[in-house]
Coordinates of C-alpha atoms and ligand atoms in Angstrom, one line a residue:
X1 CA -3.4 14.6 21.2
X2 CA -2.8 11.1 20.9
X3 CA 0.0 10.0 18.2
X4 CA -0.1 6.1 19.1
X5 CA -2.5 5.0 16.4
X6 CA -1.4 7.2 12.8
X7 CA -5.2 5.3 12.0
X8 CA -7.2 6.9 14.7
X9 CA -9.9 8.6 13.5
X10 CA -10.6 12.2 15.0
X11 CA -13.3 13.1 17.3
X12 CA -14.4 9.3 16.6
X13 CA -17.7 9.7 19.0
X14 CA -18.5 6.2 21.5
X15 CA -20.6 4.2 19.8
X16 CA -18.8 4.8 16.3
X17 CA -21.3 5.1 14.0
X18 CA -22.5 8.7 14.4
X19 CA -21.4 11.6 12.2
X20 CA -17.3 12.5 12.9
X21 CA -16.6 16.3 13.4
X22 CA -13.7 16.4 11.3
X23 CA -11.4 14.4 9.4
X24 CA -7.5 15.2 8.4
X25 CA -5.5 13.7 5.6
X26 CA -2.2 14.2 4.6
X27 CA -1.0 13.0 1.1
X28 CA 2.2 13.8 -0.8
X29 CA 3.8 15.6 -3.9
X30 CA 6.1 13.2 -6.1
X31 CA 9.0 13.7 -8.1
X32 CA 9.1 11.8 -11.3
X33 CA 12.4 9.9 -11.2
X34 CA 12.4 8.7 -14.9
X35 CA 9.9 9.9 -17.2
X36 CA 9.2 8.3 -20.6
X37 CA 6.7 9.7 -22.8
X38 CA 5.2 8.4 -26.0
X39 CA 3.3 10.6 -28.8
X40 CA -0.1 11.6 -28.4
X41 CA -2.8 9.1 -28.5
X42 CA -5.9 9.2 -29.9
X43 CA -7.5 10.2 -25.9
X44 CA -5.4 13.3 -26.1
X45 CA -2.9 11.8 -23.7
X46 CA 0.9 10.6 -24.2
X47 CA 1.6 7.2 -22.6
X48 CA 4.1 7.3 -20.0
X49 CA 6.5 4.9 -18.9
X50 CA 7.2 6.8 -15.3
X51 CA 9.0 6.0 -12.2
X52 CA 7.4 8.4 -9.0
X53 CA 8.9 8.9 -6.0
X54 CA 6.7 10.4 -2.8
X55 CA 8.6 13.3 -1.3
X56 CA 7.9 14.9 2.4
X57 CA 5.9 17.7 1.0
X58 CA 2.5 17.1 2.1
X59 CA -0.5 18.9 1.8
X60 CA -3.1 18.8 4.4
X61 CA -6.7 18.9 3.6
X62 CA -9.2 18.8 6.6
X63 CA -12.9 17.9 5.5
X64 CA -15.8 19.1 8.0
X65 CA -19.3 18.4 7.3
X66 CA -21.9 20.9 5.3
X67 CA -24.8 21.0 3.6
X68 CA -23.1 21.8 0.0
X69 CA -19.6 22.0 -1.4
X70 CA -16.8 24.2 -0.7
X71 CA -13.3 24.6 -0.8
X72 CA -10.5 27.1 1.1
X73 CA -6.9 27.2 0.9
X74 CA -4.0 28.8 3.0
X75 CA -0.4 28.6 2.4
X76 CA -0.1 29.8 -0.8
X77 CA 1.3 33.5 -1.3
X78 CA -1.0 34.0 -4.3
X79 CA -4.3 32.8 -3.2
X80 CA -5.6 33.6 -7.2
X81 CA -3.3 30.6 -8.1
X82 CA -5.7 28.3 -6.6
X83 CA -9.2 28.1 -7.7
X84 CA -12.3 27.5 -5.7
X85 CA -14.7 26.6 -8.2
X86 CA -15.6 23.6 -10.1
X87 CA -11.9 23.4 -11.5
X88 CA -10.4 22.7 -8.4
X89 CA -9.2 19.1 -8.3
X90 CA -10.6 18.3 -4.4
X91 CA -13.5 19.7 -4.9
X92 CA -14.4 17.3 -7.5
X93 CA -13.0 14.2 -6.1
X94 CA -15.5 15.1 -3.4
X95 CA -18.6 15.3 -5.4
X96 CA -17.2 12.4 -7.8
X97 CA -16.8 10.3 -4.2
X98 CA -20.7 11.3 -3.0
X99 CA -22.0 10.6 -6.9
X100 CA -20.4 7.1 -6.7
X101 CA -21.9 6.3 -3.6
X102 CA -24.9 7.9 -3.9
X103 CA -24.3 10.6 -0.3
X104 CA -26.5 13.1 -0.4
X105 CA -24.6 15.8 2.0
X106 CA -22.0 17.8 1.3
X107 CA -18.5 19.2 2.9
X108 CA -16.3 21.7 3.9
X109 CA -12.6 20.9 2.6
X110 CA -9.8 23.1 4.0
X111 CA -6.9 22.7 2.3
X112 CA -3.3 23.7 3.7
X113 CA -0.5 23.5 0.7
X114 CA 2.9 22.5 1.2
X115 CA 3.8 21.6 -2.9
X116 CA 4.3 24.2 -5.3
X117 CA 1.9 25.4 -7.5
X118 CA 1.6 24.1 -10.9
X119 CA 5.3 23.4 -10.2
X120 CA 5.4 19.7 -11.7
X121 CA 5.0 17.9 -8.2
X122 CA 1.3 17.0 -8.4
X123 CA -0.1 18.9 -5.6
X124 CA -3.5 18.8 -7.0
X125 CA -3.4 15.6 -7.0
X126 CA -2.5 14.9 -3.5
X127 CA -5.3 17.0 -2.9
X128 CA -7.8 14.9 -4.6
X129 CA -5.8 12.3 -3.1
X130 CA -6.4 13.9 0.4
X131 CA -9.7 14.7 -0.2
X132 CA -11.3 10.8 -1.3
X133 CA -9.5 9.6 1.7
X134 CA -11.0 12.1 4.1
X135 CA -14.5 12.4 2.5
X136 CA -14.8 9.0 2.6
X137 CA -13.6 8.4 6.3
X138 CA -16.5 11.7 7.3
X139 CA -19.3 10.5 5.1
X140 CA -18.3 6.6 6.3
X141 CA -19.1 5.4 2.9
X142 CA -16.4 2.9 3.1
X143 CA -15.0 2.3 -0.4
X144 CA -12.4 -0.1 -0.2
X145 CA -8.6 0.8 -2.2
X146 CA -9.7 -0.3 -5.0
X147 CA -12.3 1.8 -6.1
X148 CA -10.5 4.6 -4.4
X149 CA -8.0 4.1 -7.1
X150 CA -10.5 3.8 -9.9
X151 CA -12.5 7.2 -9.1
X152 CA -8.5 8.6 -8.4
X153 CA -7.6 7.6 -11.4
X154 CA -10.6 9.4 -13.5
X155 CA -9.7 12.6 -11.5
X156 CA -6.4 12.7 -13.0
X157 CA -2.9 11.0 -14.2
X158 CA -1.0 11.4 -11.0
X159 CA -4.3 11.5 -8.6
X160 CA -3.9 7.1 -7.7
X161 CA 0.2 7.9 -7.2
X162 CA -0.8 10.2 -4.4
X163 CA -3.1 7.8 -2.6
X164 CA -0.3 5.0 -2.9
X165 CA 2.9 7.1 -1.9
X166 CA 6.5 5.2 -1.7
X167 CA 7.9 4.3 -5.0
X168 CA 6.2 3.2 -7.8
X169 CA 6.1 2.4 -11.7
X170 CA 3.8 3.8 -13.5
X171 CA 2.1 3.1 -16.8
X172 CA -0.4 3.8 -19.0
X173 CA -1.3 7.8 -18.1
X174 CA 0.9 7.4 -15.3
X175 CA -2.7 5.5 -13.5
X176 CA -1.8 1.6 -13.9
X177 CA 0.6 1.4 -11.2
X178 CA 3.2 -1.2 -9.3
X179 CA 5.1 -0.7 -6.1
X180 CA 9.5 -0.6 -6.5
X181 CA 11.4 -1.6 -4.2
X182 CA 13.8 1.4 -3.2
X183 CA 16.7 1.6 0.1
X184 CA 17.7 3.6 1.2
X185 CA 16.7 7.5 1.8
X186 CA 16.9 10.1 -0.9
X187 CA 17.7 13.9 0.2
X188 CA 16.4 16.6 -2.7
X189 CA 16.4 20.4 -3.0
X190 CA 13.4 21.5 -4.8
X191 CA 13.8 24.9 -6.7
X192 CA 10.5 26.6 -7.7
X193 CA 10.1 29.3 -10.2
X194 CA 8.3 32.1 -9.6
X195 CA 5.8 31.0 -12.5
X196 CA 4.6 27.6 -12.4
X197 CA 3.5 25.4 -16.6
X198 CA 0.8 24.5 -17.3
X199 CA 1.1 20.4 -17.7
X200 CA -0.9 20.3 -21.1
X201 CA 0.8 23.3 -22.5
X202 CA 4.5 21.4 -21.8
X203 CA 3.0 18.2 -23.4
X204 CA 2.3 20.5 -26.8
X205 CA 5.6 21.8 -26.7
X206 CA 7.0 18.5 -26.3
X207 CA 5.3 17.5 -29.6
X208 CA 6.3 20.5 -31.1
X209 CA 9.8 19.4 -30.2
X210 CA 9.6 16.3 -31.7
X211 CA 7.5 17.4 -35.0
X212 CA 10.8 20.0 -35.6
X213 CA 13.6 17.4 -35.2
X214 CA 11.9 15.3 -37.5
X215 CA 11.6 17.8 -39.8
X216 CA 15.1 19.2 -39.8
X217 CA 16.2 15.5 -39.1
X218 CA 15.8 13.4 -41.9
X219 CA 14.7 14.1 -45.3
X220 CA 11.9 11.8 -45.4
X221 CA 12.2 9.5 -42.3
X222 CA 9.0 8.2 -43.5
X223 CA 7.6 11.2 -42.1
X224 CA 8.5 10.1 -38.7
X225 CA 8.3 6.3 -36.9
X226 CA 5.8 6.5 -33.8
X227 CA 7.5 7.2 -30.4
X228 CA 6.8 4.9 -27.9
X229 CA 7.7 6.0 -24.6
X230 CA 11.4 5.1 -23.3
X231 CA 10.9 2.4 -20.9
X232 CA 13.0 1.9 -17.5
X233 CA 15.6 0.3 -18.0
X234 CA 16.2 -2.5 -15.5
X235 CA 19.5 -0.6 -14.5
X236 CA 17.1 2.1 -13.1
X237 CA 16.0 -0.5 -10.9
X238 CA 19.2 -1.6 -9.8
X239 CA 20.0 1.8 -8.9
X240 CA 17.1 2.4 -7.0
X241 CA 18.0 -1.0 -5.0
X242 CA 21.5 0.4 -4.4
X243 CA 20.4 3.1 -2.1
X244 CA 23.4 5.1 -3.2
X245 CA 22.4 8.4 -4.4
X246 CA 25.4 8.4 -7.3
X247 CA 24.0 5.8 -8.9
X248 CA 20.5 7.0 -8.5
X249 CA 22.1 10.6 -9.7
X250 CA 23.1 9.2 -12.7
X251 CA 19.6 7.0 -14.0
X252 CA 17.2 10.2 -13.5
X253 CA 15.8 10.8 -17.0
X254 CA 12.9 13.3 -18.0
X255 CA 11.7 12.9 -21.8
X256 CA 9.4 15.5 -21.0
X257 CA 12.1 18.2 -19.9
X258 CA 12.3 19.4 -23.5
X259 CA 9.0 21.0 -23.3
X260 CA 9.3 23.0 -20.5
X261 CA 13.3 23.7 -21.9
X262 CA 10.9 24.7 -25.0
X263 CA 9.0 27.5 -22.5
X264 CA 11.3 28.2 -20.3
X265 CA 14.8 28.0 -21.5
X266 CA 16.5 29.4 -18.3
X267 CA 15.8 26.1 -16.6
X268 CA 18.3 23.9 -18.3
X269 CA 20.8 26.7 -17.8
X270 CA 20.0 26.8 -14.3
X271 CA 20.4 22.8 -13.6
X272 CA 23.7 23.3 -15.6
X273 CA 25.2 25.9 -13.4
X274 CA 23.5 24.4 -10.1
X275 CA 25.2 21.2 -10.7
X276 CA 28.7 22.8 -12.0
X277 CA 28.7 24.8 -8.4
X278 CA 27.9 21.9 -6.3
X279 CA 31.6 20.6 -6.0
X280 CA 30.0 17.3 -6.6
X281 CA 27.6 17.4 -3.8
X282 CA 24.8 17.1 -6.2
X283 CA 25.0 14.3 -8.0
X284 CA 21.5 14.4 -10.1
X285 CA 19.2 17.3 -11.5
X286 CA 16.0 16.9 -13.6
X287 CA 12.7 19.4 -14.0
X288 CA 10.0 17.4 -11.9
X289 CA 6.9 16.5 -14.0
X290 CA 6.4 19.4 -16.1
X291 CA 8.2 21.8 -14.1
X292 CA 8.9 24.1 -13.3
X293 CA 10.4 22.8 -10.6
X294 CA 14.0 21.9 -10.5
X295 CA 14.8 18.5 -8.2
X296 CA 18.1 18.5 -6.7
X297 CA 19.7 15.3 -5.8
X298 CA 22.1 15.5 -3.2
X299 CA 24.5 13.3 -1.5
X300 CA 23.7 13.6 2.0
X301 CA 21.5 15.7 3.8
X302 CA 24.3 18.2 4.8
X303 CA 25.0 18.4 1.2
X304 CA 21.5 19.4 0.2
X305 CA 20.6 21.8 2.8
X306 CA 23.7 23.5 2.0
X307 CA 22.9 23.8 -1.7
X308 CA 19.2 25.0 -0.4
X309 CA 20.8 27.5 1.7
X310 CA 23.3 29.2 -1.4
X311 CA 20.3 29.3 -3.9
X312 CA 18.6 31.1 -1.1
X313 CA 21.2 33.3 -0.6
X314 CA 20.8 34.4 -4.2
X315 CA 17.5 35.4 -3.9
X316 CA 15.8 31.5 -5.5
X317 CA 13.0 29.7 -3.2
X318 CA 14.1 26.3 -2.4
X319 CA 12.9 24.2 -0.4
X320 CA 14.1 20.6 1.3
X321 CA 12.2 17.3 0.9
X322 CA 13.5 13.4 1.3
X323 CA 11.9 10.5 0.1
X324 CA 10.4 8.2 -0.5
X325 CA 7.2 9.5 1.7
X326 CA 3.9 7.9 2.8
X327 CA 0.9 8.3 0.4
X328 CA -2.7 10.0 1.5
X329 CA -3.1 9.2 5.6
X330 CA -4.9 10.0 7.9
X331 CA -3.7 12.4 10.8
X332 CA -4.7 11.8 14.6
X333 CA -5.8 14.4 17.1
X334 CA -6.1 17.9 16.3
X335 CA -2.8 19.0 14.9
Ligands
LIG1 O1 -4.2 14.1 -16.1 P1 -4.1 15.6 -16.0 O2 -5.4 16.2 -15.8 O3 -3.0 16.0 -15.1 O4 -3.6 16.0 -17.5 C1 -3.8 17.4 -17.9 C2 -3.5 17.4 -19.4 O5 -2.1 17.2 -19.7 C3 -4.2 16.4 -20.3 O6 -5.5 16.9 -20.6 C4 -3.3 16.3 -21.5 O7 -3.5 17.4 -22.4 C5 -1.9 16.4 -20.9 N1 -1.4 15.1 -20.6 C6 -0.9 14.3 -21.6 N2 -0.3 13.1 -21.4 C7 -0.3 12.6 -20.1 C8 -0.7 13.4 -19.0 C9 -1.3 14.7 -19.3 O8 -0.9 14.8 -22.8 N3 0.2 11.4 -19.9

């Protein structure tokens, strides 16, 4: 296995143009660092004024050629928690990458999951992330980042974060997207739930949220002023330029946690007691994306796998991440 060249094709044959045997990616999950949301819009999404961060959960999605379409999945206790069918978010990317380009074969995608499922971290994006990237390195149709980002972005909200990785700003859906500059290395604890949200049920509860404290608010609040999302502040940015994990601790902001506090009210209880036991050692907490997930932020990364190990002790899955990681890559050799 050669591990000089992270770009080296596999099984690239001589004379480089024939058909390649099989193609790995790897592409990240993401924790949203600050999330703003807006109200709904008339496309039946809310606006987002977002900060993402890449974290060193990857999932691995290994395209072969085939005649037709297919999908598989392994690492997932629950295998009914992913589907195979036309509602599966590689899947599609595939057959939206061979539409746009007008391939007429097809393609085996294996994919190996590392994020949670429907846990908040976007590992159905980094899927269809994964998958573009590999499809499009086997078929050798040679869309350029650009256009990558523009059939990502159709896929889904969080779909062109995955190809990019790092840190980034996010706008519109979450789609229109600028690099930030972070230092520094940041050591989480991720704790799932044994039940992951679903994203556009959170969003509804979110609104229903809202609709209430207007309600019970103000008498007549002109019915209620349009909410724009919350943008980052520019003291977000300095934090994320500090590198210190304090400061970053104390800028991470989720509008949307009051939705999935709405569904599942043991979560803000949980982040209260986690952070109450840590003796200080975590020094930030916020539901990732919609949740369920719980991100950690620890001070060092003694600190964190410490706090991993005690919530494991008491019976919780958590796992360990840093970031910021690389977005969608591809993987040499055969590992
Ligand atoms: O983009 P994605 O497929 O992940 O979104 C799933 C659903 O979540 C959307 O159809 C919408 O109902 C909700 N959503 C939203 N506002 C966003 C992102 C998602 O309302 N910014």
């Amino acid at each position: 296995m050669s591990t000089a060249d992270p770009w080296e094709r596999d099984s690239r044959p001589s004379d480089d143009t024939g058909p390649l045997a099989r193609v790995h990616v790897r592409a990240p999950g993401k924790i949203n660092l600050f999330l703003g949301v807006g109200d709904l819009d008339e496309d039946g999404y809310h606006p987002l004024s977002t900060v993402f961060q890449a974290v060193s959960l990857y999932e691995d999605v290994i395209a072969t050629p085939a005649d037709g379409f297919s999908v598989g999945v392994s690492g997932v206790e629950d295998p009914e928690t992913v589907p195979l069918d036309d509602r599966n978010l590689a899947l599609r990317a595939a057959k939206m990458l061979a539409a746009a380009t007008a391939y007429d074969g097809g393609v085996h995608l294996q994919i190996h999951k590392r994020v949670p499922v429907a846990g908040g971290m976007g590992g159905g994006s980094a899927d269809a992330a994964a998958a573009l990237v590999a499809c499009n390195e086997l078929w050798r149709t040679g869309l350029g980042a650009d256009r990558l980002h523009e059939l990502a972005a159709r896929l889904g909200a969080d779909v062109p974060f995955a190809l990019m990785g790092g840190t980034a700003v996010g706008s519109g859906r979450g789609d229109v997207l600028t690099p930030a500059l972070s230092r520094g290395r940041y050591e989480w604890v991720l704790l799932l739930d044994d039940e992951g949200l679903s994203t556009p049920a959170v969003y509804r509860a979110l609104d229903m949220v809202r609709a209430e404290d207007a309600e019970f608010g103000a008498a007549d609040a002109e019915a209620r002023r349009r909410q724009d999302p919350v943008q980052v502040p520019s003291s977000f940015f300095e934090s994320l330029l500090s590198g210190d994990p304090f400061e970053l601790g104390q800028s991470l902001r989720n509008q949307l946690q009051a939705g999935s506090f709405r569904l599942r009210p043991q979560l803000e209880e949980t982040i209260e007691r986690v952070c109450d036991s840590g003796g200080g050692s975590v020094v930030g907490a916020l539901v990732s994306g919609s949740g369920p997930t719980i991100a950690f932020l620890c001070e060092s990364a003694e600190a964190a796998d410490l706090t991993a190990a005690t919530l494991r002790v008491q019976g919780r899955t958590a796992l360990r991440a840093h970031g910021p990681a690389r977005g969608a890559h591809l993987v040499a050799g055969t590992d």
